[in-house]
PDB file of C-alpha atoms in Angstrom:
ATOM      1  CA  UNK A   1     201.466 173.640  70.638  1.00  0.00           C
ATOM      2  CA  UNK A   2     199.476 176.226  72.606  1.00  0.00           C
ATOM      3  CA  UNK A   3     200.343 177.738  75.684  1.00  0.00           C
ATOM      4  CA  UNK A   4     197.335 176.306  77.536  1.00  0.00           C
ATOM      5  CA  UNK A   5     198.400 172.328  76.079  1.00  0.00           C
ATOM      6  CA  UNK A   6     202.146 172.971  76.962  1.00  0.00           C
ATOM      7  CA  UNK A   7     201.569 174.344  80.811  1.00  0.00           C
ATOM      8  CA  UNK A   8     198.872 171.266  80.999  1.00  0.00           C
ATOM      9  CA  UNK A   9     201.410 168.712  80.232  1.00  0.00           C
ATOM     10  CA  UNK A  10     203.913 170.267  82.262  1.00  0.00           C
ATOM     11  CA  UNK A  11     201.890 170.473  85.527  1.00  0.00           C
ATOM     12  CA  UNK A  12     201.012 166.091  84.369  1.00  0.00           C
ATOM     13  CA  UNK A  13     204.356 165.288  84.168  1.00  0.00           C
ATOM     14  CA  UNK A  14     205.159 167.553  87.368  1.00  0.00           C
ATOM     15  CA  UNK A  15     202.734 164.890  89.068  1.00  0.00           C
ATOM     16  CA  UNK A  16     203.716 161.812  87.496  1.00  0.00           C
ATOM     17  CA  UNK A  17     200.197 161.187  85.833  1.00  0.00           C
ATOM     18  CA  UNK A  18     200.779 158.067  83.512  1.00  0.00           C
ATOM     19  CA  UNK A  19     200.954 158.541  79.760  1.00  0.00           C
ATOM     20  CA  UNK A  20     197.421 157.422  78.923  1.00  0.00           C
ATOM     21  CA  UNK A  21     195.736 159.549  81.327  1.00  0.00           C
ATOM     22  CA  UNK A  22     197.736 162.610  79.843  1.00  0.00           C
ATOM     23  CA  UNK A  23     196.376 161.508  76.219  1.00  0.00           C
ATOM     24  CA  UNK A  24     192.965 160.911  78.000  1.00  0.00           C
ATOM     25  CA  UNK A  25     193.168 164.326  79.470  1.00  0.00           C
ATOM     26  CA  UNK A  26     194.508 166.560  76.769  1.00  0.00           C
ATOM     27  CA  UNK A  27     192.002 164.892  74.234  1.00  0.00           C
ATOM     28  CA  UNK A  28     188.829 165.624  76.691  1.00  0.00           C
ATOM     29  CA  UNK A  29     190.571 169.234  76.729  1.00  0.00           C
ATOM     30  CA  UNK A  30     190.500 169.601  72.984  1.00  0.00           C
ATOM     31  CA  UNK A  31     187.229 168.208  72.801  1.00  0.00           C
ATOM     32  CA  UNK A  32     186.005 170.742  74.546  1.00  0.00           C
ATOM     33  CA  UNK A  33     188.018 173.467  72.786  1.00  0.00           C
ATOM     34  CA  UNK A  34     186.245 172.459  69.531  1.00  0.00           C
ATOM     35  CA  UNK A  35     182.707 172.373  71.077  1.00  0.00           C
ATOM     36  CA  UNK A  36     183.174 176.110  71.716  1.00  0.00           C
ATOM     37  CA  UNK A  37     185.345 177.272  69.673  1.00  0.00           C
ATOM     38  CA  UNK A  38     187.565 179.021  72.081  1.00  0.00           C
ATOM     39  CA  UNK A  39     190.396 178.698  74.416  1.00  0.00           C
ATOM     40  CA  UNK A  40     189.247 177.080  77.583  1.00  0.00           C
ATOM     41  CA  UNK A  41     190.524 179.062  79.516  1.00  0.00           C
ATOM     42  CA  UNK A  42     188.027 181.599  77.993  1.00  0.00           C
ATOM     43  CA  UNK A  43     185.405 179.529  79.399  1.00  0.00           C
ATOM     44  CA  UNK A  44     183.693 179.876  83.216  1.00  0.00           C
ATOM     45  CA  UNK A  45     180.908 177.723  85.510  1.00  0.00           C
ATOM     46  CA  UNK A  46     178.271 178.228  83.551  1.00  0.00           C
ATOM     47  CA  UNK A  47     179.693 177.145  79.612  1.00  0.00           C
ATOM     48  CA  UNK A  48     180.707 174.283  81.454  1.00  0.00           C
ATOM     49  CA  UNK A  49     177.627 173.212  83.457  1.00  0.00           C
ATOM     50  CA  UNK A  50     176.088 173.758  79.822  1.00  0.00           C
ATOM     51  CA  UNK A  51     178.609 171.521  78.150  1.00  0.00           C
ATOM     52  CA  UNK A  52     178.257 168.627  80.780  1.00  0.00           C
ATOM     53  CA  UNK A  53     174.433 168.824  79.856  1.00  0.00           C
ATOM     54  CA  UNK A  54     175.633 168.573  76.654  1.00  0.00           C
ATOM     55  CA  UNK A  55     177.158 165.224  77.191  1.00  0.00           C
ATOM     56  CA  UNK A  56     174.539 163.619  79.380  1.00  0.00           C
ATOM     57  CA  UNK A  57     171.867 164.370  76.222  1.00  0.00           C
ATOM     58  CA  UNK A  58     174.308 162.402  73.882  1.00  0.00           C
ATOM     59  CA  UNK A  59     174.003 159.627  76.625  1.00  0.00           C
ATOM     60  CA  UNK A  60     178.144 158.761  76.695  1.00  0.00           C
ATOM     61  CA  UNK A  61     179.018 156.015  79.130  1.00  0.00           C
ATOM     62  CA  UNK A  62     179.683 156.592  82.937  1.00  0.00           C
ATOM     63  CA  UNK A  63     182.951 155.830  82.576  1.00  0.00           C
ATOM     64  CA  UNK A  64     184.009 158.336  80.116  1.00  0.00           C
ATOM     65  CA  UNK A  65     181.563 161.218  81.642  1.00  0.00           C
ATOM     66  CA  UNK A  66     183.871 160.734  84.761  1.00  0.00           C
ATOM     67  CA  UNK A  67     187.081 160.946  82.657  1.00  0.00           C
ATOM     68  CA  UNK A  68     185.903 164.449  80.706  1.00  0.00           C
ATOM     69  CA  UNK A  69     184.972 165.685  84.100  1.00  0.00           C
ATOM     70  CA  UNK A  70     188.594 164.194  85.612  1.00  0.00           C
ATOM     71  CA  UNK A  71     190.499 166.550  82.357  1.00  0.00           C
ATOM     72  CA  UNK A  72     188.018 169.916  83.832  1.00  0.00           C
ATOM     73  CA  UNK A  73     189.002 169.176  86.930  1.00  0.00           C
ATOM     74  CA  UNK A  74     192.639 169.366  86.297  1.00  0.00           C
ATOM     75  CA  UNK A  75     192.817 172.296  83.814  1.00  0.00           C
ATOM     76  CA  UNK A  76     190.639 174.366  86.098  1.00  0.00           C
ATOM     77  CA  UNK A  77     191.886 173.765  89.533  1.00  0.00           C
ATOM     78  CA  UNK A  78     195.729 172.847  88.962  1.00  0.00           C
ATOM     79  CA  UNK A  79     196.717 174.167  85.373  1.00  0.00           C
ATOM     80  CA  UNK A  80     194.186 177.479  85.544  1.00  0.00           C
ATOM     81  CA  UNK A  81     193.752 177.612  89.184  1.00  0.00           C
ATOM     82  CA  UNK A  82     189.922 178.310  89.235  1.00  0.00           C
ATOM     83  CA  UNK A  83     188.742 178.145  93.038  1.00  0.00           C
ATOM     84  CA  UNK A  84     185.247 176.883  91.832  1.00  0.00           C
ATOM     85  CA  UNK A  85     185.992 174.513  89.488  1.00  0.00           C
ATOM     86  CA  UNK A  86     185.431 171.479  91.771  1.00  0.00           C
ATOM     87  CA  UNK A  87     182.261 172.139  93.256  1.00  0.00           C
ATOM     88  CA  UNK A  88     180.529 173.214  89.745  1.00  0.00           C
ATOM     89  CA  UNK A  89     182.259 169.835  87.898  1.00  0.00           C
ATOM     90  CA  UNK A  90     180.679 166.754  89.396  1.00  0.00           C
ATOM     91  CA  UNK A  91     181.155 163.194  89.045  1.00  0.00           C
ATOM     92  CA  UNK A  92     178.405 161.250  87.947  1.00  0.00           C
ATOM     93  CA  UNK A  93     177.364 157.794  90.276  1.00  0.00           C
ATOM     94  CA  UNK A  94     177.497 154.710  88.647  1.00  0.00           C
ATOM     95  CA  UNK A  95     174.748 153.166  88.430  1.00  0.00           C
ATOM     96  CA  UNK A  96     175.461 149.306  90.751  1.00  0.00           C
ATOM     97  CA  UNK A  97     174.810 146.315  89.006  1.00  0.00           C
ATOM     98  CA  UNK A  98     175.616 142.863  89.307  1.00  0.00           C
ATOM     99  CA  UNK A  99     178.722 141.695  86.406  1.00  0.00           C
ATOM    100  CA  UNK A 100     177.570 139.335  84.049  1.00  0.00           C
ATOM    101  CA  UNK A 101     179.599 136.033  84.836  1.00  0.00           C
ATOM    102  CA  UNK A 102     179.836 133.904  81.680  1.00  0.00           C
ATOM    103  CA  UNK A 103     179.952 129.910  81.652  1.00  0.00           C
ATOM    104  CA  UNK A 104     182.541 127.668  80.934  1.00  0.00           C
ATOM    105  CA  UNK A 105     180.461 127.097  77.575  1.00  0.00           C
ATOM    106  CA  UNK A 106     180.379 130.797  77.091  1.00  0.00           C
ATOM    107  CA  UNK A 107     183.547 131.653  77.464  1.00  0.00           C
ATOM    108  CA  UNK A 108     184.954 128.526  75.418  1.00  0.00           C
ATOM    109  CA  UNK A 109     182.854 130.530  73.067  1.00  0.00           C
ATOM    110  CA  UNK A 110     183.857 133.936  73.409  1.00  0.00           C
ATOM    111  CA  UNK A 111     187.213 132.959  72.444  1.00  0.00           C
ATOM    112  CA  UNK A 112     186.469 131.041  69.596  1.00  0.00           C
ATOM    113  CA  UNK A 113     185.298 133.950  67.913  1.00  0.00           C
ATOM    114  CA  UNK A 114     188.765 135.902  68.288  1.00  0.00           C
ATOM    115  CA  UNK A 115     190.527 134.271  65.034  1.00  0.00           C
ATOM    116  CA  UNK A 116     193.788 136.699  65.693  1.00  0.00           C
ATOM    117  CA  UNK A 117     196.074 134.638  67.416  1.00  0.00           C
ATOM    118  CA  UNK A 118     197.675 137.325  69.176  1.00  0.00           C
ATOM    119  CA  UNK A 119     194.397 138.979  70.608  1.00  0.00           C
ATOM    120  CA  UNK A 120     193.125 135.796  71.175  1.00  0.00           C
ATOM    121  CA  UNK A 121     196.092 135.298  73.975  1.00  0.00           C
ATOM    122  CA  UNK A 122     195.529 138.733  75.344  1.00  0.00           C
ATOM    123  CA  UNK A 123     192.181 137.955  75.836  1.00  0.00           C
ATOM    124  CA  UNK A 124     193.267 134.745  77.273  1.00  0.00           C
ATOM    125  CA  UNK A 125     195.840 136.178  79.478  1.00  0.00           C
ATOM    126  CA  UNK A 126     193.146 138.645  80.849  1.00  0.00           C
ATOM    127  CA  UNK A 127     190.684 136.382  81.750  1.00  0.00           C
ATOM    128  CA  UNK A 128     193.552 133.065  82.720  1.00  0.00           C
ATOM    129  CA  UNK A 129     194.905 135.826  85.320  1.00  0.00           C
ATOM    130  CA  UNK A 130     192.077 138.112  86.184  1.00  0.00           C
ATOM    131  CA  UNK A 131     193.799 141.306  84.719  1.00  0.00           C
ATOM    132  CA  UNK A 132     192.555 144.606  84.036  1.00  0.00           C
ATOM    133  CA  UNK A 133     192.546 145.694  80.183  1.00  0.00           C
ATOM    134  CA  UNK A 134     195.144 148.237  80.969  1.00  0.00           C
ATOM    135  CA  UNK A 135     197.253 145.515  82.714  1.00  0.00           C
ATOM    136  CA  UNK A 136     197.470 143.059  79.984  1.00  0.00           C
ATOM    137  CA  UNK A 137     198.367 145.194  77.452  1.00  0.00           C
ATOM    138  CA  UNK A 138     201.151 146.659  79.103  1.00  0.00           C
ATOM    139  CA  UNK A 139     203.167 143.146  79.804  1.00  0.00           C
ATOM    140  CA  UNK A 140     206.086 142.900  78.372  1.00  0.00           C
ATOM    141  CA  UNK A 141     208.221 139.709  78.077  1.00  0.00           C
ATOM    142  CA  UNK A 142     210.374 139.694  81.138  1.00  0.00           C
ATOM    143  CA  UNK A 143     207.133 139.771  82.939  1.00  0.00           C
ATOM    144  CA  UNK A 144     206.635 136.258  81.953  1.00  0.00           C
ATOM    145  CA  UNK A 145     208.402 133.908  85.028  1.00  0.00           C
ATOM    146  CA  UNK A 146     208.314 130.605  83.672  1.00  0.00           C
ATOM    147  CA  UNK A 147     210.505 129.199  86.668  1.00  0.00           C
ATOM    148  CA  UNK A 148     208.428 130.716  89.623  1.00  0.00           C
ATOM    149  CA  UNK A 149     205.528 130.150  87.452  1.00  0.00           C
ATOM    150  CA  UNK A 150     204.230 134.270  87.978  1.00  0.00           C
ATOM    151  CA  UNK A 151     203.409 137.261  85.493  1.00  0.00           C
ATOM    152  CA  UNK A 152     204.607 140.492  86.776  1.00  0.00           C
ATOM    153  CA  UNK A 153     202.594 143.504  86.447  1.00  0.00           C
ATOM    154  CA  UNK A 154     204.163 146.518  86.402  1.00  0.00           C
ATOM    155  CA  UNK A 155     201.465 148.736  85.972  1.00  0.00           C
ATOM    156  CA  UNK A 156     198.768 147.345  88.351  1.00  0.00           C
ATOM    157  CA  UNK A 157     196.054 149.744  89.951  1.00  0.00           C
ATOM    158  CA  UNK A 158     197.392 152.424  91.942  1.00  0.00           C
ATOM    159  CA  UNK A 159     200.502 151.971  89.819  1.00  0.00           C
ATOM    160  CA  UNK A 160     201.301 149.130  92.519  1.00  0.00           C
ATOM    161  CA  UNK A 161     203.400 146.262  91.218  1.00  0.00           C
ATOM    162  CA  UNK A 162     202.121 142.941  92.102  1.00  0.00           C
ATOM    163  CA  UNK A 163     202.461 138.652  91.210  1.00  0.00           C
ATOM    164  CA  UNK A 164     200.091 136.773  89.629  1.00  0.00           C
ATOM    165  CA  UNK A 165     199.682 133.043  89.159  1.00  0.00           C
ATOM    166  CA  UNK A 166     200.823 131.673  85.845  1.00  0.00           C
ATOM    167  CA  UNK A 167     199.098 128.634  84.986  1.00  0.00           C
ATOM    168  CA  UNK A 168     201.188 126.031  82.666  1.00  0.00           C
ATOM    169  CA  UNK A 169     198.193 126.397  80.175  1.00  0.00           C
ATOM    170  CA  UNK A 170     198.399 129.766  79.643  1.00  0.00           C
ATOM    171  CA  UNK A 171     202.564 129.436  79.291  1.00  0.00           C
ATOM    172  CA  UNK A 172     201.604 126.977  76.558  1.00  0.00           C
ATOM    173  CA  UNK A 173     200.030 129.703  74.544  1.00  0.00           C
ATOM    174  CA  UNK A 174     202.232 132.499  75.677  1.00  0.00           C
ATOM    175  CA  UNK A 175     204.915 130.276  74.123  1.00  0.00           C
ATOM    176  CA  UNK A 176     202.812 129.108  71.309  1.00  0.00           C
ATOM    177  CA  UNK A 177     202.393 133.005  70.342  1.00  0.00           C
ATOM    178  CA  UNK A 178     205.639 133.842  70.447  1.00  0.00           C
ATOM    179  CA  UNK A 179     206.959 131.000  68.583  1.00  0.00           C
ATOM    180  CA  UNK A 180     204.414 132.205  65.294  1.00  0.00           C
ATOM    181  CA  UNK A 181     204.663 135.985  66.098  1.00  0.00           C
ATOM    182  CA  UNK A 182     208.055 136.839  67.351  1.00  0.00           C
ATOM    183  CA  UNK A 183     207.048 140.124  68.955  1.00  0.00           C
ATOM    184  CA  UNK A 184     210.056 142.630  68.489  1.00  0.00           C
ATOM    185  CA  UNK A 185     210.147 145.983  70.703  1.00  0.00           C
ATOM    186  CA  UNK A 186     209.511 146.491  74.728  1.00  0.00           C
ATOM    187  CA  UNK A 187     205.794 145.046  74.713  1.00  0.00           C
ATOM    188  CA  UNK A 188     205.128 141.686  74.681  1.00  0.00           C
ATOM    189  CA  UNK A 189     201.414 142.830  72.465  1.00  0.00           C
ATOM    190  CA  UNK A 190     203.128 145.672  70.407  1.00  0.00           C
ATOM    191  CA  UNK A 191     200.606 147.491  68.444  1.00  0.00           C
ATOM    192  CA  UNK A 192     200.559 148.691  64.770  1.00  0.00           C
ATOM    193  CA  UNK A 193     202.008 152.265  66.128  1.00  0.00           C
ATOM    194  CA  UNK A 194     206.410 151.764  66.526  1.00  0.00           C
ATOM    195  CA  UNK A 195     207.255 151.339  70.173  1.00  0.00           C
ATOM    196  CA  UNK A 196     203.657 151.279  71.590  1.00  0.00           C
ATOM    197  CA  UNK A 197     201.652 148.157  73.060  1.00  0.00           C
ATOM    198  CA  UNK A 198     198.616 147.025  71.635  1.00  0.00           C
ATOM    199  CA  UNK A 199     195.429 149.609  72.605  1.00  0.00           C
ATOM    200  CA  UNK A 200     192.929 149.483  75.085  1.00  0.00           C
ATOM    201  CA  UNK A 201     190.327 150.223  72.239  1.00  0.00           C
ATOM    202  CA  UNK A 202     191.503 147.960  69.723  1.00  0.00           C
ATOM    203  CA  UNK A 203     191.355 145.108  72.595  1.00  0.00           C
ATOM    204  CA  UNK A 204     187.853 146.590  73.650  1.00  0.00           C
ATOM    205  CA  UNK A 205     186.807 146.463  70.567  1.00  0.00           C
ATOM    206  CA  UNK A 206     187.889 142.779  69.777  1.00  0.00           C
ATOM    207  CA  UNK A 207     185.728 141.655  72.966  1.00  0.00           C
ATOM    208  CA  UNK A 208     182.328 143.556  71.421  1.00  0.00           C
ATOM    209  CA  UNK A 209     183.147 141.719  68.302  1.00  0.00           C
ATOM    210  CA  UNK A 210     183.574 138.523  69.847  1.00  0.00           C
ATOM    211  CA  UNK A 211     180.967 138.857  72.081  1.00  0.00           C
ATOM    212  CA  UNK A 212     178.761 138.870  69.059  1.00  0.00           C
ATOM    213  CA  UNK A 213     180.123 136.747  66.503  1.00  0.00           C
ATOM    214  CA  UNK A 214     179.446 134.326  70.043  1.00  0.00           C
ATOM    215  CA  UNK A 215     175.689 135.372  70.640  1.00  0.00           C
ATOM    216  CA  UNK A 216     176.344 136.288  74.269  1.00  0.00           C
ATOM    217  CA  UNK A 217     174.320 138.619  75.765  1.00  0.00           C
ATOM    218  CA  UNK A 218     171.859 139.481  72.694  1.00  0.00           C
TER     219      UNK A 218
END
């Protein structure tokens, strides 16, 4: 491990930044490292405006532009302690558009197309009680209150813990899937990885293939 990655995950931790934005983070960092060939910390304003250019030409979504410019951020100001780094790193403004609300047919659809039983009830769970991706995946089974009829989440936004209804439908599949699965470990979706919930991508990617194998939004 370099110098530069080991003070980086140092000053994370120091700050409590949750796991997956410290693999976000450090993986925008090496990105970089590879587009230049050198440390980062070898780099200055303008490789970086250049770089951000870069990015914008290959046309990456909002989303992750923000994140990359989230990882300079951090390196620069906290871990390298560059006084211009946030002025010459800008966030990019998202673009406002309505969300696409799907019908009752649609969405009777969607899930159709998920023939994994187990990412079929994430999905479920997700859309039963309005979730966030990174929500869902990180349930585990004590979150499940079958006598106050709730779902804990843990890990809500702003790291806030909150309730959520449960309905009984959605406890008939929760039960359903753990009756054929019999999830072992901390998670209540483990992934393929030992000791890790089920991804963000892999659950991403399971609504893009749905979405098609459905026809919605062609």
């Amino acid at each position: 491990m370099s110098p530069l990655r080991h003070r980086m995950i140092e000053d994370m931790q120091v700050r409590n930044l949750s796991s997956y934005t410290q693999r976000n983070y450090l993986y925008a960092i090496a990105r970089l490292a590879r587009h230049f060939a050198v440390s980062p910390a070898d780099l200055g304003p303008e490789e970086l405006r250049t770089y951000l250019t870069h990015l914008v030409e290959q046309r990456i979504s909002f989303s992750y532009f923000n994140m990359i410019v989230a990882a300079l951020r951090f390196l620069y100001t906290v871990t390298l302690e560059r006084d211009w780094a946030v002025p010459r790193l800008p966030y990019q403004k998202q673009e406002r558009r309505l969300p696409a609300v799907l019908s009752p047919e649609e969405v009777r659809r969607f899930l159709d197309a998920v023939p994994e039983l187990k990412m079929r009830t994430v999905l479920v769970t997700a859309y039963a009680a309005g979730l966030r991706v990174f929500e869902v995946v990180a349930l585990r089974p004590g979150d499940i209150d079958s006598q106050r009829m709730v779902l804990r989440v843990a890990w809500g936004k702003g790291r806030k813990e909150r309730l959520v209804m449960l309905s009984p439908r959605l406890l008939e599949l929760l039960r359903a899937y753990w009756k054929s699965e019999r999830p072992t470990g901390e998670w209540l979706f483990p992934g393929q990885q030992p000791g890790r919930h089920i991804s963000i991508r892999g659950v991403q990617h399971a609504c893009q293939m749905a979405r098609e194998a459905a026809g919605i939004g062609k």
